Each structure stands twice: as structure tokens, then as C-alpha cells.
Coordinates of C-alpha atoms in Angstrom, one line a residue:
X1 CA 88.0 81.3 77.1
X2 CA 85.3 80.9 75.0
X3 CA 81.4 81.2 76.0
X4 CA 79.1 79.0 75.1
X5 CA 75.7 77.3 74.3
X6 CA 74.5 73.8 74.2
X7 CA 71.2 73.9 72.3
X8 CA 69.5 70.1 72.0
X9 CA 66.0 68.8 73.5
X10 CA 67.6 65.8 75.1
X11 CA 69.1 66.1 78.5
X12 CA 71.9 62.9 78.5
X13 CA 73.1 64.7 74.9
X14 CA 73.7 68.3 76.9
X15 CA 74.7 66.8 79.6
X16 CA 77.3 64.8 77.4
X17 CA 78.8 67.8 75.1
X18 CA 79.0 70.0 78.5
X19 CA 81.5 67.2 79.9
X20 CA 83.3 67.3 76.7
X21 CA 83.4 71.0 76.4
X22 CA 84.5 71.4 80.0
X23 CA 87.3 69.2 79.5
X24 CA 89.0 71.0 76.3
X25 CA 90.0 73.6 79.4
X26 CA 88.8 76.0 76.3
X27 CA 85.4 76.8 77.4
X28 CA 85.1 79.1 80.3
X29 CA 81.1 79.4 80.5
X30 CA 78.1 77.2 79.4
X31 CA 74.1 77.7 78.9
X32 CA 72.0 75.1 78.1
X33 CA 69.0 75.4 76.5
X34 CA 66.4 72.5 75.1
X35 CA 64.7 74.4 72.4
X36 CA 65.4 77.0 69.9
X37 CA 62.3 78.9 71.6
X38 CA 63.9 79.4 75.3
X39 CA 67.9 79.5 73.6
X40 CA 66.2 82.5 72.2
X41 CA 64.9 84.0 75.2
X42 CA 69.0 83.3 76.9
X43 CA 70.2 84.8 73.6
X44 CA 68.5 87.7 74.5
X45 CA 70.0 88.3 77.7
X46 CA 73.6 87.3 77.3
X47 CA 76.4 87.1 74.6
X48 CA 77.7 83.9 73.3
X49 CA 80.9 83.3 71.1
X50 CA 79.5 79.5 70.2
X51 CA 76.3 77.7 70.0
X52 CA 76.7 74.2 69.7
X53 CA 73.5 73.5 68.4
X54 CA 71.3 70.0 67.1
X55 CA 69.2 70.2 64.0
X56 CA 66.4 67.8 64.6
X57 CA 64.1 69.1 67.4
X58 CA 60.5 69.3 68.3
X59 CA 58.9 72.8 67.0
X60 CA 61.5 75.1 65.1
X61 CA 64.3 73.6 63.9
X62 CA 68.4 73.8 64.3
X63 CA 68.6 75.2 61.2
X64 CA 65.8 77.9 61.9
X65 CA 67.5 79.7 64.6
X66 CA 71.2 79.5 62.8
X67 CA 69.4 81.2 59.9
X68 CA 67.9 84.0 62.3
X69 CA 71.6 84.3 64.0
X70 CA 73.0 84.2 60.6
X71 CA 70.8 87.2 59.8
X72 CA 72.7 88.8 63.0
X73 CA 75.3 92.2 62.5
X74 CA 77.6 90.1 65.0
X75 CA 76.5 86.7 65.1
X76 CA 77.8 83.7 67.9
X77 CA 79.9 81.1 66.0
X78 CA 77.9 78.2 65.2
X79 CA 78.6 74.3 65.4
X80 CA 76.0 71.9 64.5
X81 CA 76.3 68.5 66.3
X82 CA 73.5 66.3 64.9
X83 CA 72.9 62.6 64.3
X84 CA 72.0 63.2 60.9
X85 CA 74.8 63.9 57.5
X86 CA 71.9 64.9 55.4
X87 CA 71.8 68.1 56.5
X88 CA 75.5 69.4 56.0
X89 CA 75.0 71.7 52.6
X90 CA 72.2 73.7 54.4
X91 CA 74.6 74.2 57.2
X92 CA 77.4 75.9 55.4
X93 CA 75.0 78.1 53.5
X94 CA 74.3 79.6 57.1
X95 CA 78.2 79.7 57.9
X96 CA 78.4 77.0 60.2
X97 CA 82.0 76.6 61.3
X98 CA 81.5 72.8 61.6
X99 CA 79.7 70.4 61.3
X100 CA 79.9 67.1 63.9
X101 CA 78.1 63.4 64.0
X102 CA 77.0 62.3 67.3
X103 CA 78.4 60.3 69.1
X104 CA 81.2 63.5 69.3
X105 CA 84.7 62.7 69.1
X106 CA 87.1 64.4 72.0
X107 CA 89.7 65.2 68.7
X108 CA 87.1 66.0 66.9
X109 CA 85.3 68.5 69.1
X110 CA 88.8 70.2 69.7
X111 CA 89.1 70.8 66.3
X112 CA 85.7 72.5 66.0
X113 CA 86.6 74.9 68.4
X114 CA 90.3 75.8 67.6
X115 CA 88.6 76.6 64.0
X116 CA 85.7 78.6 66.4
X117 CA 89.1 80.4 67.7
X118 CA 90.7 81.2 64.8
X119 CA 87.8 82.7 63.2
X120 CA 86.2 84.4 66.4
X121 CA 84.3 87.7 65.4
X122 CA 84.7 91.1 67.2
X123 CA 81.9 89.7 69.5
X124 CA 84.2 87.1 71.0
X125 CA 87.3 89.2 71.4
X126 CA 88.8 90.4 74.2
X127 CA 88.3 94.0 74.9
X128 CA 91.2 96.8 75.2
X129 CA 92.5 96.8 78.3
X130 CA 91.7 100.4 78.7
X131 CA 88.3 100.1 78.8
X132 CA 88.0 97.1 81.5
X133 CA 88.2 99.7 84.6
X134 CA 84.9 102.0 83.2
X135 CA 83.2 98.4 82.8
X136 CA 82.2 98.0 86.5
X137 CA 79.0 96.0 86.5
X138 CA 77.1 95.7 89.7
X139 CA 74.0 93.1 90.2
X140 CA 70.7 94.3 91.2
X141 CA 69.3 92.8 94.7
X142 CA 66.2 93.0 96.8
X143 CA 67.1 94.1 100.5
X144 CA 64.5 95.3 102.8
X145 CA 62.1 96.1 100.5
X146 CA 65.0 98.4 98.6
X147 CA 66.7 97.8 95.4
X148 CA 70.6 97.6 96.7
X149 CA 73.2 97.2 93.5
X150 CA 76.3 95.0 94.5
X151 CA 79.6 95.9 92.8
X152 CA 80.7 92.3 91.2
X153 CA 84.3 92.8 93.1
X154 CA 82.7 92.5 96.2
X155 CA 80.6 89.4 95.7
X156 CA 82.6 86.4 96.8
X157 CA 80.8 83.4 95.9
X158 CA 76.9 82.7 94.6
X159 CA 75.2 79.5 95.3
X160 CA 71.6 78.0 93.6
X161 CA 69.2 77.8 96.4
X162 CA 66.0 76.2 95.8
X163 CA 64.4 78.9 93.2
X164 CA 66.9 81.4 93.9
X165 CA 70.5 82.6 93.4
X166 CA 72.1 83.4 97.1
X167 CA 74.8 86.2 96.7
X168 CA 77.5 85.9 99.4
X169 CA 79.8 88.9 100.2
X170 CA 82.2 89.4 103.0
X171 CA 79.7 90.3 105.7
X172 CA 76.1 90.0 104.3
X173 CA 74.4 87.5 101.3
X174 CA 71.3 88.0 99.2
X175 CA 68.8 86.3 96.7
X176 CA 68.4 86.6 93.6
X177 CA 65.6 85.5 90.7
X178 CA 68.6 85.4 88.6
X179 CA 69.9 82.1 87.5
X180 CA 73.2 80.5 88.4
X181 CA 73.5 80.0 84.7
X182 CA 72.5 83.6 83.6
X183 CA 75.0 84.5 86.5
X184 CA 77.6 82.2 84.5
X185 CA 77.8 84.2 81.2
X186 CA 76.7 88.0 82.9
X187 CA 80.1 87.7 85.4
X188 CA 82.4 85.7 83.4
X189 CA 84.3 88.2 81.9
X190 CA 84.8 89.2 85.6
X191 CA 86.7 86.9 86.9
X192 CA 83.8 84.2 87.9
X193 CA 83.8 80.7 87.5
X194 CA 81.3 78.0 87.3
X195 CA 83.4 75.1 89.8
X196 CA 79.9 73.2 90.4
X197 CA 76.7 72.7 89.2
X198 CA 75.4 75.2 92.6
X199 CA 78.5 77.3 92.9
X200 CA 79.7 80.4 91.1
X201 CA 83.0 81.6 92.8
X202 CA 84.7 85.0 92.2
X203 CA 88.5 83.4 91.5
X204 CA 90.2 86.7 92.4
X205 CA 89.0 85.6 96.0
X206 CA 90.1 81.9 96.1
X207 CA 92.9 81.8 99.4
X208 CA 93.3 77.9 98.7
X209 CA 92.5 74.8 96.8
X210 CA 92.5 71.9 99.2
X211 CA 91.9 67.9 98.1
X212 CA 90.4 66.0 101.3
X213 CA 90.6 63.2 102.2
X214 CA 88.0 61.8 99.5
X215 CA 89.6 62.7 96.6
X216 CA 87.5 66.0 96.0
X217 CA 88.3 69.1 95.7
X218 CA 87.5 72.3 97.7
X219 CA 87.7 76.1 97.9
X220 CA 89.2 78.1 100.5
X221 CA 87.4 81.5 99.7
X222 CA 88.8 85.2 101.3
X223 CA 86.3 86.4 103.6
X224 CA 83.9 82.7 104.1
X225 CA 84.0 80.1 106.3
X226 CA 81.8 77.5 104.0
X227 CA 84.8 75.7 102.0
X228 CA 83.1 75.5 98.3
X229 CA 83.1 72.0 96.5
X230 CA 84.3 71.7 92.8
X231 CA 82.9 69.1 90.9
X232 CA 84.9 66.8 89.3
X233 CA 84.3 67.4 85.9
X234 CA 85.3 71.5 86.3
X235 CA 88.6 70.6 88.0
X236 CA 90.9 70.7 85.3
X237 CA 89.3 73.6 83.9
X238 CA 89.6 75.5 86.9
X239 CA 93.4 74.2 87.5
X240 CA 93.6 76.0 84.5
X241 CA 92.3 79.0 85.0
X242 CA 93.8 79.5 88.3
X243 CA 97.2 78.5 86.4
X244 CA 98.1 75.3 88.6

């Protein structure tokens, strides 16, 4: 499951590719950012395979930050989906993998990222199995005016609240200044799943997945009471990666 990053300025266009993306059952994490100035900032903090990424936008342009990325000793796959054709030979001199018209075709899109696949750099690759137990990644919390570090295996579920990130274990929950879409791409490779727009869920922990009487769907979690809704657009995604 790839991870990516939808760079454009205008919100119904993210919004949009991120439906698109999600439904390929490809994509197992997604960033947004509206500008090559704060896609920079994210860049910074998390790894990519694939940044999906519009040319025309106010301040620097699409093609500015593939040229910095490009620059890059392991650089994230890039896909330029634009409005404009005019732009396609200065794309491929940056080593876009391809090269899409707005409005994005489903085929189309699938396409760009089985080619995305097929050429993934070290960066996107999974790592050697051996070395997944020494990775043990805990998450940084304020408790009681102390620091406390959460190992990720015990974090059930993580929820947006207001300006914060709520952390919810078995017996205690915490905030967070951290994101639910930092929290996306920093836990992803452990098992985490984005099922809503204000729900992370650790998937090692899902007891049950239960369709009421509305047509939704909802979690059963190990360890919580609150049942944890799945949006529609992540279901089959998540069907997938729970291997229903």
C-alpha cells in the first residue's frame, strides 16, 4: 500500500483525487497539502512513495518543488495532475512517472499508479522482515505535566478533537498537538488505518465490523466501548486491508 500526497490549492480538486485514490484499494495513507510551501513543511516530517501534485498554483509552482524533490538522494514518485498539456516536456525532464488532465479518469489514475508500483524506489519498499521487531516506535504525550511515550501496540484507536489528536488505549487516552494526518503516515506502516476523516484505528485490534441498520459501517475495537464509524468512501479500502 502506497503512501501518498495530494498537493493542489483548491479544496473540491483534493478532495476529488483523495476519493479516487481511496477507491483504487492501492493507497493505504494520504496528506493533503494546498501549497508547495506547507507540502514542504509535511515532506519534512514524513515519507511519501507519491506526490500527486498540480502545476499551476499561487506562489511556487508544481514544477518548482518536483525539481527540488528531483534533486532528492531518494525522491517520492511524482504524478502531475493538471489542467494544462503545455507543460508535459518540463515534466519528464524532472522524472515524472505521469502525467494526467483533469478531470482524472478512474482507468487512467490506475494506470499512473501501477506504473508508480512498478518503478517504486528503495524509499517505498517494504523493509526486511528482520528488522520490523527493532522498529518499535512509541508517540510522545503530555500527562501530568510529564512527557509519557506510548508504545504504538498499545494505542487502540486516535480520534481529531477540536485542535487536538485524542490517543485512546485500553485503560487511559491522551492529547496530542499531532495531527490525525501526521498520525496517518507516522503509524501506517504499523498497522493503522485512516477508516474516517476523525478516526485512526490500530487494525490489529479490530474484534468486529458491524453494518447497522443505516447502511454504515462500524468498528468493534478490543478493549473500547465507543463502536468507531468508517466513512463510506474508506470502506472498501479497509475491506481490503482487513482481507474481507
Amino acid at each position: 500500500m502506497l503512501r501518498a500526497m495530494i498537493v493542489d490549492d483548491e479544496a473540491p480538486a483534493r478532495s476529488e483525487l483523495r476519493f479516487l485514490l481511496e477507491q483504487t484499494g492501492k493507497i493505504g495513507s494520504i496528506i493533503e497539502a494546498s501549497s508547495v510551501r506547507s507540502a514542504i513543511e509535511m515532506l519534512m516530517e514524513a515519507r511519501v512513495d507519491v506526490v500527486f501534485l498540480d502545476i499551476s498554483m499561487p506562489g511556487a509552482s508544481g514544477l518548482q518543488l518536483a525539481e527540488a524533490l528531483y534533486k532528492l538522494k531518494n525522491p517520492p514518485a511524482i504524478v502531475f495532475v493538471t489542467a494544462y498539456s503545455d507543460h508535459a516536456v518540463e515534466a519528464f525532464d524532472v522524472d515524472a512517472v505521469d502525467y494526467l488532465m483533469k478531470p482524472v479518469e478512474e482507468a487512467r489514475l490506475d494506470r499512473a499508479i501501477e506504473k508508480v508500483i512498478a518503478r517504486a524506489k528503495p524509499v517505498a519498499t517494504a523493509e526486511p522482515t528482520s528488522a520490523k521487531p527493532t522498529n518499535i516506535e512509541r508517540i510522545p504525550v503530555e500527562k501530568g505535566g510529564r512527557k509519557v511515550l506510548i508504545p504504538v501496540d498499545q494505542i487502540r484507536f486516535i480520534m481529531a478533537k477540536d485542535d487536538y489528536s485524542c490517543i485512546f488505549t485500553e485503560d487511559d487516552r491522551y492529547l496530542s498537538t499531532t495531527s490525525l494526518a501526521q498520525f496517518e503516515f507516522k503509524l501506517g506502516e504499523f498497522g493503522f488505518f485512516r477508516v474516517h476523516r476523525r478516526y485512526i484505528v490500530n487494525l490489529a485490534n479490530v474484534e468486529d465490523v458491524e453494518t447497522v441498520p443505516s447502511g454504515a459501517i462500524q468498528l468493534g475495537v478490543n478493549g473500547v466501548d465507543e463502536r468507531i464509524p468508517v466513512s463510506r468512501r474508506r470502506v472498501v479500502p479497509l475491506k481490503k486491508a482487513l482481507n474481507l
